[in-house]
Coordinates of C-alpha atoms in Angstrom, one line a residue:
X1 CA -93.1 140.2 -128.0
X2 CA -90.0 139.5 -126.6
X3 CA -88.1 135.5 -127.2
X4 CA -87.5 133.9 -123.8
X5 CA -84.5 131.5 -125.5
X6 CA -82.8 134.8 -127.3
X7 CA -83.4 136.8 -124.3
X8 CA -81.8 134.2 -121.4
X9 CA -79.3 133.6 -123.9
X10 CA -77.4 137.1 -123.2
X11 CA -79.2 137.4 -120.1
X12 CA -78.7 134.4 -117.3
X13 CA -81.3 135.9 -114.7
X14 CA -83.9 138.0 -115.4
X15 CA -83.4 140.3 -112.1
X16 CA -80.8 141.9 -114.6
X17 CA -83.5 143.5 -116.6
X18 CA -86.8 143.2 -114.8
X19 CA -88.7 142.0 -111.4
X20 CA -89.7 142.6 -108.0
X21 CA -88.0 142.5 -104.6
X22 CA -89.0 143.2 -101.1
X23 CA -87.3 145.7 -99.5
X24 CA -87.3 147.9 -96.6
X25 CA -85.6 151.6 -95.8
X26 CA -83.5 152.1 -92.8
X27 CA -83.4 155.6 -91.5
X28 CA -86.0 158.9 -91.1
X29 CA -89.5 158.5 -90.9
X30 CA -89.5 155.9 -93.6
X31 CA -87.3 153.3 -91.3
X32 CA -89.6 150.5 -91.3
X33 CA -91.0 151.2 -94.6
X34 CA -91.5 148.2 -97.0
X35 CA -91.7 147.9 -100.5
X36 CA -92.5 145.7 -103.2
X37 CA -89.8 147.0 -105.6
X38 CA -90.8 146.5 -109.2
X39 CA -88.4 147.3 -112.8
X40 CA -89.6 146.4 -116.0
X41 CA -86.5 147.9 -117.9
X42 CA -87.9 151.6 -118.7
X43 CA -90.0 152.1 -115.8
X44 CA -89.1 151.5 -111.8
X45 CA -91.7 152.1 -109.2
X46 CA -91.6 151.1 -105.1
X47 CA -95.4 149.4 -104.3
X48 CA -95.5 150.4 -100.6
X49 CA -96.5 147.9 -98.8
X50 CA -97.4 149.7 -95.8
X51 CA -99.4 151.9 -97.4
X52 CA -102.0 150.3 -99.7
X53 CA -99.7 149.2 -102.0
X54 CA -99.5 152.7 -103.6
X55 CA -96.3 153.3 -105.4
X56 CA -94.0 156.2 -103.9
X57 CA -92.4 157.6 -107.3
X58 CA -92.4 156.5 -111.0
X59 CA -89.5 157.2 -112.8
X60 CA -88.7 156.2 -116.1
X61 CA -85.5 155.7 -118.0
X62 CA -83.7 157.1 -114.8
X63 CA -86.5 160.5 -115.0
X64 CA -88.5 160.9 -111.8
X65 CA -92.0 161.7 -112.5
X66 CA -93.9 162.2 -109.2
X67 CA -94.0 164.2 -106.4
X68 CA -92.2 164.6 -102.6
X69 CA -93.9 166.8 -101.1
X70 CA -91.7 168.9 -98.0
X71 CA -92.2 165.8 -95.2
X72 CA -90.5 163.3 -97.6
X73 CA -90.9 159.5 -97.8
X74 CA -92.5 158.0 -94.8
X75 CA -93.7 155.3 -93.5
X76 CA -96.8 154.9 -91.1
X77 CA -97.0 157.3 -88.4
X78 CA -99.1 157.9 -85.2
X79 CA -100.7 161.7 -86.7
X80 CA -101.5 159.4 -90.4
X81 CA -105.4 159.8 -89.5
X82 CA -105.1 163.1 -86.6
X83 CA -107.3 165.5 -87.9
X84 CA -105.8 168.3 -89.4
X85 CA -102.4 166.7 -88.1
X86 CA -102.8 164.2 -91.0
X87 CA -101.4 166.6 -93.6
X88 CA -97.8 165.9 -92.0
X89 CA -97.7 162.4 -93.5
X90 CA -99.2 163.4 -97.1
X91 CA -95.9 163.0 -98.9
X92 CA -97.2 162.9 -102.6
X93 CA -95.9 159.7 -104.2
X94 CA -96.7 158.8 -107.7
X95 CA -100.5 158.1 -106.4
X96 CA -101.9 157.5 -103.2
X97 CA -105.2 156.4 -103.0
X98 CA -107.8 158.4 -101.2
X99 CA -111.1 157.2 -99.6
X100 CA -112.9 154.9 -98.8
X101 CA -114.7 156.7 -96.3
X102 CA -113.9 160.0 -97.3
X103 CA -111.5 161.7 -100.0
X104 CA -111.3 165.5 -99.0
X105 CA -110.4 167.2 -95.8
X106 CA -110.7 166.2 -92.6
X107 CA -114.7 167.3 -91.5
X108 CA -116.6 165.4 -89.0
X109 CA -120.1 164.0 -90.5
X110 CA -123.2 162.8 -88.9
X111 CA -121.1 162.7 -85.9
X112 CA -118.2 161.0 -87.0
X113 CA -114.7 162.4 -87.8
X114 CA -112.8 161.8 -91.3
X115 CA -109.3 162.4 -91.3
X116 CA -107.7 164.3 -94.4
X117 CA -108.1 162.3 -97.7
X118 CA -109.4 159.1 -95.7
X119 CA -107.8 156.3 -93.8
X120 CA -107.2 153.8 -96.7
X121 CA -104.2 155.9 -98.3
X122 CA -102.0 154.6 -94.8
X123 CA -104.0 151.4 -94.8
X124 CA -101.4 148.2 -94.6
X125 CA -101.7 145.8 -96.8
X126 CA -102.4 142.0 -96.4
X127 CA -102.5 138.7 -97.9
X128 CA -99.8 139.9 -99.9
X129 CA -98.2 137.9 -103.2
X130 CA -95.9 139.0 -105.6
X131 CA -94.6 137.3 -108.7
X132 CA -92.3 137.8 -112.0
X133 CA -92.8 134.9 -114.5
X134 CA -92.8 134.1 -118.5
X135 CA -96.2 134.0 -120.2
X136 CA -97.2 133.6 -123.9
X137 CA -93.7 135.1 -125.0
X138 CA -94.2 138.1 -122.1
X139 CA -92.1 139.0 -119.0
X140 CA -95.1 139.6 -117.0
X141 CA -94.8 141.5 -113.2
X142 CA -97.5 141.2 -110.9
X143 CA -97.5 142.6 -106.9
X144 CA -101.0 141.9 -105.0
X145 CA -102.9 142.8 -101.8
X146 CA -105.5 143.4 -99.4
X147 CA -106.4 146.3 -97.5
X148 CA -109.4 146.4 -94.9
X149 CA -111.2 149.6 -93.8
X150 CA -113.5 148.5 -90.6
X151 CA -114.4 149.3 -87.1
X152 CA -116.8 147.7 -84.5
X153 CA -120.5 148.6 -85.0
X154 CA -119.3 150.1 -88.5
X155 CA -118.3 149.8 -91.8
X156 CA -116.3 146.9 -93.4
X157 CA -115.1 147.8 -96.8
X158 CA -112.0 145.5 -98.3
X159 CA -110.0 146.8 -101.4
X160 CA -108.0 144.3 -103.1
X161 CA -105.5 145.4 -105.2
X162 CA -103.4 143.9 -108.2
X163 CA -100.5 145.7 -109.9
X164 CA -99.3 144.2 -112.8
X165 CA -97.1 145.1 -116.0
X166 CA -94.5 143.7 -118.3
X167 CA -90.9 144.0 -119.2
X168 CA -90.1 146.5 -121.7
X169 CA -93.6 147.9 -121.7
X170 CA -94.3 151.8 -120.8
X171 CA -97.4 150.6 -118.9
X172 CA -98.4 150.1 -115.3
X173 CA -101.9 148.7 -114.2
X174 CA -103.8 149.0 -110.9
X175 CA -107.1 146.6 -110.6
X176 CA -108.8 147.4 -107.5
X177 CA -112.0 145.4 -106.6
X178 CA -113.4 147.0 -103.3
X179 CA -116.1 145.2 -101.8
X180 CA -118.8 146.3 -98.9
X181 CA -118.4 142.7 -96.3
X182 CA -120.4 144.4 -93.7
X183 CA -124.6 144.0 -93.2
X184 CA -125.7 147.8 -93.9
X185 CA -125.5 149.9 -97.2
X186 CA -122.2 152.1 -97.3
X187 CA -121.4 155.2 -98.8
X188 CA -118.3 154.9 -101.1
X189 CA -115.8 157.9 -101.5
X190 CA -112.8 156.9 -103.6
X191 CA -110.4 159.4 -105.5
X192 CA -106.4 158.2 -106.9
X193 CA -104.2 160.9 -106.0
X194 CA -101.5 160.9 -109.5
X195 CA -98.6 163.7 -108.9
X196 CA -96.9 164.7 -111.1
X197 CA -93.0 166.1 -109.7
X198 CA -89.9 168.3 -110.9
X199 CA -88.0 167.5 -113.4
X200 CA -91.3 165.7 -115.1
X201 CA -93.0 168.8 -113.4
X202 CA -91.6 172.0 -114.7
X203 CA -93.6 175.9 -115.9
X204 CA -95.0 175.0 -119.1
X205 CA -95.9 171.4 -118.8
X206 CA -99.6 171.0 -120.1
X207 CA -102.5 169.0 -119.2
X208 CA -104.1 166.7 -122.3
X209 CA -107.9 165.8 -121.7
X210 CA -111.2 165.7 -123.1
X211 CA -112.6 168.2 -120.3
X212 CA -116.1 169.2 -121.0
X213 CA -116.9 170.7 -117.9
X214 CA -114.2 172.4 -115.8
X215 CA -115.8 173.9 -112.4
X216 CA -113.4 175.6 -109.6
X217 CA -113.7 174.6 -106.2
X218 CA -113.5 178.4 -104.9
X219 CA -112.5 182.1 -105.4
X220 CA -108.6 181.3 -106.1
X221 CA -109.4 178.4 -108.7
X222 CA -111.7 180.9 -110.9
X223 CA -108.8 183.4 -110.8
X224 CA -106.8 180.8 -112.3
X225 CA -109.4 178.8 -114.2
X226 CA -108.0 180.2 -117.9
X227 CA -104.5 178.2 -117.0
X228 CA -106.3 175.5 -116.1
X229 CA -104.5 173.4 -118.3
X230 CA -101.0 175.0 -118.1
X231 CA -98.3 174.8 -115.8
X232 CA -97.1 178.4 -115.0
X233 CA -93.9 179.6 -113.1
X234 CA -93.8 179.0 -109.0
X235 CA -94.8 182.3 -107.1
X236 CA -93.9 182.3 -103.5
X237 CA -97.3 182.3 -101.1
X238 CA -99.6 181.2 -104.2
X239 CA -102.8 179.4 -103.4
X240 CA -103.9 175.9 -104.5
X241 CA -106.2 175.6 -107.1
X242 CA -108.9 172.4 -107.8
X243 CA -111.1 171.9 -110.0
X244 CA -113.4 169.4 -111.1
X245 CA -113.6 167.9 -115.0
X246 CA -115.9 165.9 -116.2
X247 CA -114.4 164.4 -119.4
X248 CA -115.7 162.7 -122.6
X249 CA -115.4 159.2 -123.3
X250 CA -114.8 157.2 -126.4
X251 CA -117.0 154.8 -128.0
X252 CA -116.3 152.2 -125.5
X253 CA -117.0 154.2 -122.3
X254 CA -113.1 155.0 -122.2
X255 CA -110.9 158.3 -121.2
X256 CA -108.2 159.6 -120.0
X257 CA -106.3 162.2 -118.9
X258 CA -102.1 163.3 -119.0
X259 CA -99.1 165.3 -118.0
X260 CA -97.0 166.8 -121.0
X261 CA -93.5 167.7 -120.9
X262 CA -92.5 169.1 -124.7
X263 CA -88.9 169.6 -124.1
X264 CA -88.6 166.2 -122.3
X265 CA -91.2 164.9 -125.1
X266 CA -92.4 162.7 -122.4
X267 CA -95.9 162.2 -121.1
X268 CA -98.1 160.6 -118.2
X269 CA -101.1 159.4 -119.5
X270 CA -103.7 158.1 -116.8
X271 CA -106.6 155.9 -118.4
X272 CA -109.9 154.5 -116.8
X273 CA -113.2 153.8 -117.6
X274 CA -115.9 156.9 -117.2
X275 CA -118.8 154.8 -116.2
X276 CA -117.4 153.5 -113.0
X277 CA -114.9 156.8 -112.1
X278 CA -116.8 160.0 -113.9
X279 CA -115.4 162.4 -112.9
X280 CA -111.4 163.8 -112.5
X281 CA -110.5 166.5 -109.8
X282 CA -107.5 168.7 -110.6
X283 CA -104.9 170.1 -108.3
X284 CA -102.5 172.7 -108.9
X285 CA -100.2 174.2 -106.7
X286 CA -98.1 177.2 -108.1
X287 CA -96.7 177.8 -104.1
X288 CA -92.9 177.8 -104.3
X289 CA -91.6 174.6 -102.7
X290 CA -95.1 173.2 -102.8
X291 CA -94.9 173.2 -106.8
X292 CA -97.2 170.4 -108.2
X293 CA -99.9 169.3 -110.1
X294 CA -102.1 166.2 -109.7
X295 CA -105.1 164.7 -111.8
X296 CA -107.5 162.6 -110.0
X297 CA -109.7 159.8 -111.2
X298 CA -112.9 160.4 -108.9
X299 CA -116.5 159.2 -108.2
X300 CA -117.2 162.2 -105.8
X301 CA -117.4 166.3 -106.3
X302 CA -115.8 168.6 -103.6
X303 CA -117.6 167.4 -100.7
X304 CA -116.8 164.0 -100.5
X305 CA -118.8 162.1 -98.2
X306 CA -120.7 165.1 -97.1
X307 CA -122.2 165.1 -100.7
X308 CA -123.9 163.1 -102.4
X309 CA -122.3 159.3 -102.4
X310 CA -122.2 156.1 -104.5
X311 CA -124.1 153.4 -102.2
X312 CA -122.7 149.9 -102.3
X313 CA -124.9 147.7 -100.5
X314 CA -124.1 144.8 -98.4
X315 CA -121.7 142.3 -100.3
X316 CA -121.8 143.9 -103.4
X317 CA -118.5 145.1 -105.8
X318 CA -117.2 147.8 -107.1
X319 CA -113.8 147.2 -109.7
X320 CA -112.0 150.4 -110.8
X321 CA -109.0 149.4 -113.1
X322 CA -106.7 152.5 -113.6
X323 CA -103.9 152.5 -116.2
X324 CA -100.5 154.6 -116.1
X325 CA -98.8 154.8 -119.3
X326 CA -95.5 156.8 -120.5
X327 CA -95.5 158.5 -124.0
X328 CA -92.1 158.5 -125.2
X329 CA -91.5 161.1 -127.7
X330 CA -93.1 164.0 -130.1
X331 CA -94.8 160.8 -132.4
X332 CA -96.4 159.3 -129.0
X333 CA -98.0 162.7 -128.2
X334 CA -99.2 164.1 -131.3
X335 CA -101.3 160.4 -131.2
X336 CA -102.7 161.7 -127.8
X337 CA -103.2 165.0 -129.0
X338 CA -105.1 163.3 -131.8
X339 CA -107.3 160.9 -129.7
X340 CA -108.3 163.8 -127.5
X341 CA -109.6 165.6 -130.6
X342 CA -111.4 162.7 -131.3
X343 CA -113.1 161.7 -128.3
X344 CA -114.4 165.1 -127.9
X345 CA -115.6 165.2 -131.5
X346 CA -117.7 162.5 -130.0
X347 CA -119.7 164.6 -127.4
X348 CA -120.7 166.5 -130.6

């Protein structure tokens, strides 16, 4: 716990350490862009505001964790929900959020058409607050918003969103509390996109989790399913692989899944609670200059909204909380390592 008086005695404003500022980019097709940016000390992380509040890298201690994918950082664009045109403005980030009508490809169902991983990841957000302030000896950081997925004669699904975390902690916390406001049941597709990115991202970086069921999507995903868990070198041309975990949970309904880098002795852990997000999609590119991995907190298999659904009826709520936090060294790992033994002793 850190002493506000011994602190601010060495340190006249706090912006020197830790906080949040709005700010907006100037050039390419992020001009326009804006951001919430957030430090806490260790960790730094741009909300984007334009773009449901999803943060566009993590990088901690001056270490980027998170992908750019080939398009680089953008703003909102006219081709965000084209069709197959949509995969122009997927630009990775730390996590982008998929859903809520549709987390997958673009398909057309029942008629309609779903653009690729859904319309709320380029959703703007609304109603926005953001705050840094002392509380019970903590230097607490907190960004919020509303995003709003609607159309006439259609669905009207609003996800509101808090970010919060505190100075000098390794942590990061997204509370999302989605809500049907419309007069008709609705199916609910939801998936967070987490990428992991070079020089986080490197051949040999390992996947911790208490998988108990891996399935792959497809013929190239069984080829590769033995390496699930391992990042190999890039080949030039190589296929994408997904697969779909289901993963044991603690005593208290908890799990988790995380990135490893051993020389770095860093990891990404991503936490969240099984009975409301049960399953975890992963994604593994090996392509060279498509090189990434991402684990994805999920309520749907492969086929999105063309599968079968959660329902949320008229009014009702759904709160996911998801929880990004660093491990910082060889001790901090081996604890991981540890608590994945353990939770799968569990299932046992």
């Amino acid at each position: 716990m850190v002493d506000q008086r011994t602190l601010m005695a060495v340190c006249g404003h706090m912006d020197q350490v830790a906080g949040v500022r709005q700010m907006k980019f100037q050039d390419g097709r992020a001009a326009g862009l804006r951001c919430a940016m957030i430090h806490n000390g260790p960790l730094e992380l741009p909300l984007m505001l334009d773009k449901c509040l999803d943060p566009a890298w993590i990088r901690y201690k001056g270490i980027n964790l998170s992908l750019l994918t080939k398009p680089g950082l953008q703003g909102r664009n006219p081709y965000d929900t084209a069709g197959d045109e949509a995969v122009r403005s997927i630009m990775g980030g730390a996590m982008f959020t998929c859903g809520l009508g549709n987390v997958h490809g673009n398909r057309v169902v029942d008629g309609v058409e779903y653009p690729v991983h859904g319309r709320m990841r380029t959703t703007p957000s609304e109603k926005i607050s953001m705050d840094a302030f002392w509380e019970n000896g903590e230097y607490k950081i907190r960004v919020s918003g509303e995003m709003r997925e609607a159309r006439i004669f259609g669905e009207n699904l609003v996800l509101r969103r808090t970010v919060e975390t505190v100075y000098g902690k390794n942590e990061i916390v997204f509370t999302d509390e989605i809500e049907n406001q419309g007069f008709e049941d609705q199916p609910l597709c939801f998936l967070y996109h987490c990428n992991a990115g070079y020089p986080f991202l490197v051949p040999g970086l390992r996947v911790v989790m208490p998988s108990i069921f891996c399935g792959p999507r497809d013929a190239d995903a069984k080829a590769g399913a033995a390496a699930w868990n391992v990042m190999e070198e890039p080949v030039e041309h190589a296929p994408e692989q997904v697969f779909q975990h289901e993963l044991a949970a603690d005593r208290n309904g908890n799990t988790f899944a995380a990135f490893v880098n051993d020389e770095l002795q860093i990891g990404l852990c991503i936490r969240f609670e099984k009975s409301v997000i049960p399953y975890l999609t992963q994604w593994k590119s090996l392509a060279a200059g498509d090189f990434a991995m991402a684990l994805e907190p999920t309520n749907c298999g492969f086929d999105g909204r063309a599968g079968a659904t959660e329902i949320l009826k008229p009014f009702e709520k759904h709160v996911n909380r998801i929880r990004f936090q660093i491990l910082d060294g060889e001790d901090e790992i081996e604890l991981l390592e540890r608590e994945c033994r353990e939770v799968l002793e569990c299932t046992m």
